[in-house]
Short mmCIF file of C-alpha atoms in Angstrom, two decimals:
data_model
loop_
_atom_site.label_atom_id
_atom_site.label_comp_id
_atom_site.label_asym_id
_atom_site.label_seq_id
_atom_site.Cartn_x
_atom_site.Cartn_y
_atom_site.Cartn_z
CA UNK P 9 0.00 0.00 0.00
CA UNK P 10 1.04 3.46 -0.29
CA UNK P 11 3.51 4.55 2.12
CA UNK P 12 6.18 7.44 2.93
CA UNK P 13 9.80 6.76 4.35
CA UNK P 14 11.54 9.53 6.05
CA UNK P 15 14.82 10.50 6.71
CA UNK P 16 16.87 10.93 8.72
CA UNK P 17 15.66 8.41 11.40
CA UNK P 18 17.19 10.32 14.33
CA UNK P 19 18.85 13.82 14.52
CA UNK P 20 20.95 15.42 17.15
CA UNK P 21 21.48 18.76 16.79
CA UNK P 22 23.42 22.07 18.80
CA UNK P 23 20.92 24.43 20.25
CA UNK P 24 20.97 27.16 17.08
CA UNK P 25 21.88 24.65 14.64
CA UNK P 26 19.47 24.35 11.85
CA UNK P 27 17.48 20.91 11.26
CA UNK P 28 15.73 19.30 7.74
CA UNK P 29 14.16 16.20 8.20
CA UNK P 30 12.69 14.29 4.46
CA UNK P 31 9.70 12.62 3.66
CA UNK P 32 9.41 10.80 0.59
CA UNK P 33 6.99 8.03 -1.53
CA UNK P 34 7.02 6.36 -4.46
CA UNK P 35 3.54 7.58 -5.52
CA UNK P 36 1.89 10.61 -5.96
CA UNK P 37 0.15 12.13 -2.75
CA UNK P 38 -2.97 14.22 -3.10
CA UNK P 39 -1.87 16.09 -0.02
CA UNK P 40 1.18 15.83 2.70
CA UNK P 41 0.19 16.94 6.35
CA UNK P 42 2.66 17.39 9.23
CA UNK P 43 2.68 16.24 12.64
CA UNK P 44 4.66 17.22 15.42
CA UNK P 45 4.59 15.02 19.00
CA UNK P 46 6.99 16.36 21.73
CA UNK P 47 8.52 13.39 24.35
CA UNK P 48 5.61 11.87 26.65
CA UNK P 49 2.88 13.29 24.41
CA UNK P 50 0.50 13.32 21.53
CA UNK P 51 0.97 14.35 18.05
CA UNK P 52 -0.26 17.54 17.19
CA UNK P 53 -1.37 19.30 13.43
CA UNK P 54 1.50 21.69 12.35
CA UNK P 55 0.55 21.95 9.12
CA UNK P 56 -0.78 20.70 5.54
CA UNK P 57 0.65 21.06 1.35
CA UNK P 58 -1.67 20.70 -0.87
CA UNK P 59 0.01 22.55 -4.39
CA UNK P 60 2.80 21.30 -6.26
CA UNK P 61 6.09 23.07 -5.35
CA UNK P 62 4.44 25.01 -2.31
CA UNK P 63 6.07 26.55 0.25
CA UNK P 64 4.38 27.45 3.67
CA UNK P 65 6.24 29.15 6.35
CA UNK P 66 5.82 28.89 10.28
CA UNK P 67 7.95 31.06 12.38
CA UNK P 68 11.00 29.13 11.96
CA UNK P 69 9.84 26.45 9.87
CA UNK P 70 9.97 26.12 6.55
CA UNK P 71 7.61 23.42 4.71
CA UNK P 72 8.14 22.45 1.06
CA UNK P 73 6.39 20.09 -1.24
CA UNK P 74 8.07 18.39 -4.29
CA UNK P 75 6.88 19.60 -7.85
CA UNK P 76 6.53 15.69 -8.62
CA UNK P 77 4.25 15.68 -5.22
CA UNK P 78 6.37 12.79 -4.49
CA UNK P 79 8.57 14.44 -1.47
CA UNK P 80 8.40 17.08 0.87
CA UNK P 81 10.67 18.50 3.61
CA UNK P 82 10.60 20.66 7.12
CA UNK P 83 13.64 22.83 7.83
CA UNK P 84 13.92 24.34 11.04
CA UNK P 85 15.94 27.25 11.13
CA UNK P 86 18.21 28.06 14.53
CA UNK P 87 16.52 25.04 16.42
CA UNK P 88 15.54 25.53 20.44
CA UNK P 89 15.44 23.33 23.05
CA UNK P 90 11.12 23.32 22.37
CA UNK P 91 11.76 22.06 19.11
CA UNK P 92 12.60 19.01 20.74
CA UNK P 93 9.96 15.51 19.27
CA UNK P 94 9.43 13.58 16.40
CA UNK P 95 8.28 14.74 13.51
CA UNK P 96 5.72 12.64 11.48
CA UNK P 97 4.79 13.16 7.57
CA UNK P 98 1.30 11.29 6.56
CA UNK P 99 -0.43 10.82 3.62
CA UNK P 100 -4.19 9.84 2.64
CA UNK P 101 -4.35 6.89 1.03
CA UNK P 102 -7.18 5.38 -1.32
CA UNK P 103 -10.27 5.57 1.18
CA UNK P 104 -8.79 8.53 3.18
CA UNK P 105 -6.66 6.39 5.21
CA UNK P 106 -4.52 8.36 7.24
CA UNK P 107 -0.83 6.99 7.18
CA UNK P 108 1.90 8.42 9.46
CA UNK P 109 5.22 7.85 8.06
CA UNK P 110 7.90 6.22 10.54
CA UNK P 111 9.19 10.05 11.91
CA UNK P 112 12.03 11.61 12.18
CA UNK P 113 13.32 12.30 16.41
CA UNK P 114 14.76 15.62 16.73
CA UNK P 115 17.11 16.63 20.04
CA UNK P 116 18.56 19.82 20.92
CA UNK P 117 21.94 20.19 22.57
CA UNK P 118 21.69 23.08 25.01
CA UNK N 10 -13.73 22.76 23.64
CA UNK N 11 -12.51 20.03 25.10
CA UNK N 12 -10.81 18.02 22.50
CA UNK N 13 -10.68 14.45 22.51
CA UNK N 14 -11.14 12.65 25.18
CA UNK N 15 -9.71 8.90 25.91
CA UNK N 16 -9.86 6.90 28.86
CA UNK N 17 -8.49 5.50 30.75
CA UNK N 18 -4.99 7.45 30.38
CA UNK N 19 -3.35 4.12 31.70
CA UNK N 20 -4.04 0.24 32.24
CA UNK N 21 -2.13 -2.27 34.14
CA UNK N 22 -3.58 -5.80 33.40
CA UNK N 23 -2.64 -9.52 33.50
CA UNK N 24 -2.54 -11.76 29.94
CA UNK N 25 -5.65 -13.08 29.10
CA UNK N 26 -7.46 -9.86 30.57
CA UNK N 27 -10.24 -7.93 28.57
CA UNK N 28 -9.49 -4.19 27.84
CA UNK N 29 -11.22 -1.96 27.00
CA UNK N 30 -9.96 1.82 25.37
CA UNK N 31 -12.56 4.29 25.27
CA UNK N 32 -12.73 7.79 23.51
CA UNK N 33 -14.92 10.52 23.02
CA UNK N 34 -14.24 12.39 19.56
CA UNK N 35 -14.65 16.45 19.10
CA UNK N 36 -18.15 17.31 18.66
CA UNK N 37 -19.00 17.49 15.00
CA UNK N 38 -16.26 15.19 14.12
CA UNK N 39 -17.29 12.48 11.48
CA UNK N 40 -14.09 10.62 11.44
CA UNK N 41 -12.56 8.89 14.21
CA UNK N 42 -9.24 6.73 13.97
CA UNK N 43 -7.73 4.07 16.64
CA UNK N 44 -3.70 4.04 16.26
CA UNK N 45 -1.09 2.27 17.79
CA UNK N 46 2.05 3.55 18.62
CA UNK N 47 5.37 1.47 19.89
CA UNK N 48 9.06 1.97 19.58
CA UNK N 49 9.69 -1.09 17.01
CA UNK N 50 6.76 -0.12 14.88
CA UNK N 51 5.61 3.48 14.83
CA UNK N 52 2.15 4.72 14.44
CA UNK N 53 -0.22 2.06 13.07
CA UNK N 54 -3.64 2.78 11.85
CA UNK N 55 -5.86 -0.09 13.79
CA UNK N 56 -9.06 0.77 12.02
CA UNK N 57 -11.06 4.67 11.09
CA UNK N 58 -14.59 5.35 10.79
CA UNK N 59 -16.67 7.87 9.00
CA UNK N 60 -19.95 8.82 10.36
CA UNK N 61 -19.78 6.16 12.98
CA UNK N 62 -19.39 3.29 10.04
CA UNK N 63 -16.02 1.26 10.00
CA UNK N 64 -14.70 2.43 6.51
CA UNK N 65 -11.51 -0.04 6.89
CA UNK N 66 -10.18 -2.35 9.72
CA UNK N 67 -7.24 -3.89 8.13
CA UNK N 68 -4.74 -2.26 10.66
CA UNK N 69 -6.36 -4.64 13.32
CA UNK N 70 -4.23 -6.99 14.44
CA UNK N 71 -6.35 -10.11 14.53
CA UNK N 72 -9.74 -11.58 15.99
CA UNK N 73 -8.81 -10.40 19.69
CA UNK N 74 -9.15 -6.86 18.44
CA UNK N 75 -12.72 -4.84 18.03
CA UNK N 76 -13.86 -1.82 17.38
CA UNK N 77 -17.12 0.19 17.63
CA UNK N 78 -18.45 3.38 17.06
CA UNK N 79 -22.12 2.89 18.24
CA UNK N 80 -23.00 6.80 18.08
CA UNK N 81 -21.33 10.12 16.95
CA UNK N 82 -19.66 10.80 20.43
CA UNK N 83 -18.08 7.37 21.88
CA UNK N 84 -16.26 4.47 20.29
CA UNK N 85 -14.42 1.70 21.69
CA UNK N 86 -11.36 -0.19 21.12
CA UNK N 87 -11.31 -3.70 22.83
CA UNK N 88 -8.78 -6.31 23.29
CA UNK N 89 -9.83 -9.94 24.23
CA UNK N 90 -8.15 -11.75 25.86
CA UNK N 91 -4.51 -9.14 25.92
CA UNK N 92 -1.72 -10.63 25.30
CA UNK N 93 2.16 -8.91 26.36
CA UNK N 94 2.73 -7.95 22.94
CA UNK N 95 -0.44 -6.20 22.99
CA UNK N 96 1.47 -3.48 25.45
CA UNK N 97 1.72 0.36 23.64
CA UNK N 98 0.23 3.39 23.70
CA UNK N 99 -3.19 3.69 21.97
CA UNK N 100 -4.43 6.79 20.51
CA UNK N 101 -8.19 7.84 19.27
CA UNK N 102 -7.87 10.79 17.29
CA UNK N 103 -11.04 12.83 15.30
CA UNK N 104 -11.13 14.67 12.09
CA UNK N 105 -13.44 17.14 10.48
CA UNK N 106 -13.09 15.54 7.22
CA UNK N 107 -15.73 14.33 5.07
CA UNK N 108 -15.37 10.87 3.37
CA UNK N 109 -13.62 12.48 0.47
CA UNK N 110 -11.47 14.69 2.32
CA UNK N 111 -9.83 14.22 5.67
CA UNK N 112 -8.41 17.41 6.96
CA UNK N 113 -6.83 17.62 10.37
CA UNK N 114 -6.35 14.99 12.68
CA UNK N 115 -6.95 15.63 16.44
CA UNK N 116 -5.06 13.37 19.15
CA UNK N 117 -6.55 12.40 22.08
CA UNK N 118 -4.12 12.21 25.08
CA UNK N 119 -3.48 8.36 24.47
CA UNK N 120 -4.31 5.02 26.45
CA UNK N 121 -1.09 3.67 27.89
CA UNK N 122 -1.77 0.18 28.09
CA UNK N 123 0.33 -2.61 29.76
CA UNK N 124 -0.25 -6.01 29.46
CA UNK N 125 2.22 -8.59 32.41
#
């Protein structure tokens, strides 16, 4: 079934460091939404890309979607200590199944 | 609003034990999912439904695992009888979405089950 890997697995980064975790699949997606679930907790909406080759901005995070609609990324720019979770990429599948990829674990070096 | 609701937030039980997970979805939700999450394999999709109808339960694990929905504000997850391997942290989560479109998901706190 459709499915999105994403890379890297685990990142360890300085405090002020930037960060860029991947998500990609082998199919088209209709849309990519973004999840983000701190240590202990539960994930929680950040965001969703719907256009080919858009580019939404939150704060300090940057979300892209491929032109092919086959990839997408999240940069983090300067990263804090509260950017500190894993960060899940999902797709919709045929029946609006909701599929979390595998997440990428962010932590911050103070 | 008070967002989703699960209970309880954690379950102790012996093998061979029934659970049972409950939630309470946003009011006006139509969707509702049940996943499982563990270190070895991530967030699994157990089963979603759409307008309290089970659209697709191939994320269950097997026969000990059901599922109902029986109005637009509760569903249950059970497991019968629980085995070890059963152990993770269960999430019920609601969306606004239609049955073409599913927009937002919203997490419940999770249902932190053990199984000795």
């Amino acid at each position: 079934g459709q499915q999105v890997m994403q890379i890297p697995q685990y990142q360890h980064v300085q405090e002020g460091e930037d960060f860029t975790t991947y998500c990609n699949s082998s199919t088209t997606l209709s849309n990519i939404q973004w999840y983000k679930q701190r240590p202990g907790g539960h994930p929680v909406f950040l965001i969703q890309l719907v256009k080919s080759g858009e580019v939404k901005k939150q704060k300090r995070l940057t979300f892209q979607f491929g032109e092919a609609k086959k990839n997408s990324s999240l940069h983090i720019t300067a990263t804090q200590t509260t950017d500190v979770g894993t960060y899940f990429c999902t797709t919709k599948t045929s029946y609006d199944k909701v599929i979390f990829g595998p997440g990428t674990s962010l932590s911050v070096i103070p | 609003d008070a967002g989703v609701i699960q209970s309880p937030r954690h379950e102790v039980t012996e093998m061979g034990q029934e659970v049972t997970l409950r939630c309470k979805p946003i009011s006006g939700h139509n969707s509702l999912f049940w996943y499982r999450q563990t270190m070895m394999r991530g967030l699994e999709l157990l089963i979603y439904f759409n307008n309290n109808v089970p659209i697709d339960d191939s994320g269950m694990p097997e026969d000990r695992f059901s599922a109902k929905m029986p109005n637009a504000s509760f569903s249950t997850l059970k497991i019968q009888p629980s085995e070890p391997r059963d152990s993770a942290v269960y999430f019920c989560a609601s969306s606004p979405g239609s049955r073409r479109e599913t927009g937002e998901l919203f997490f419940g706190e999770g249902s932190r089950l053990t199984v000795l």
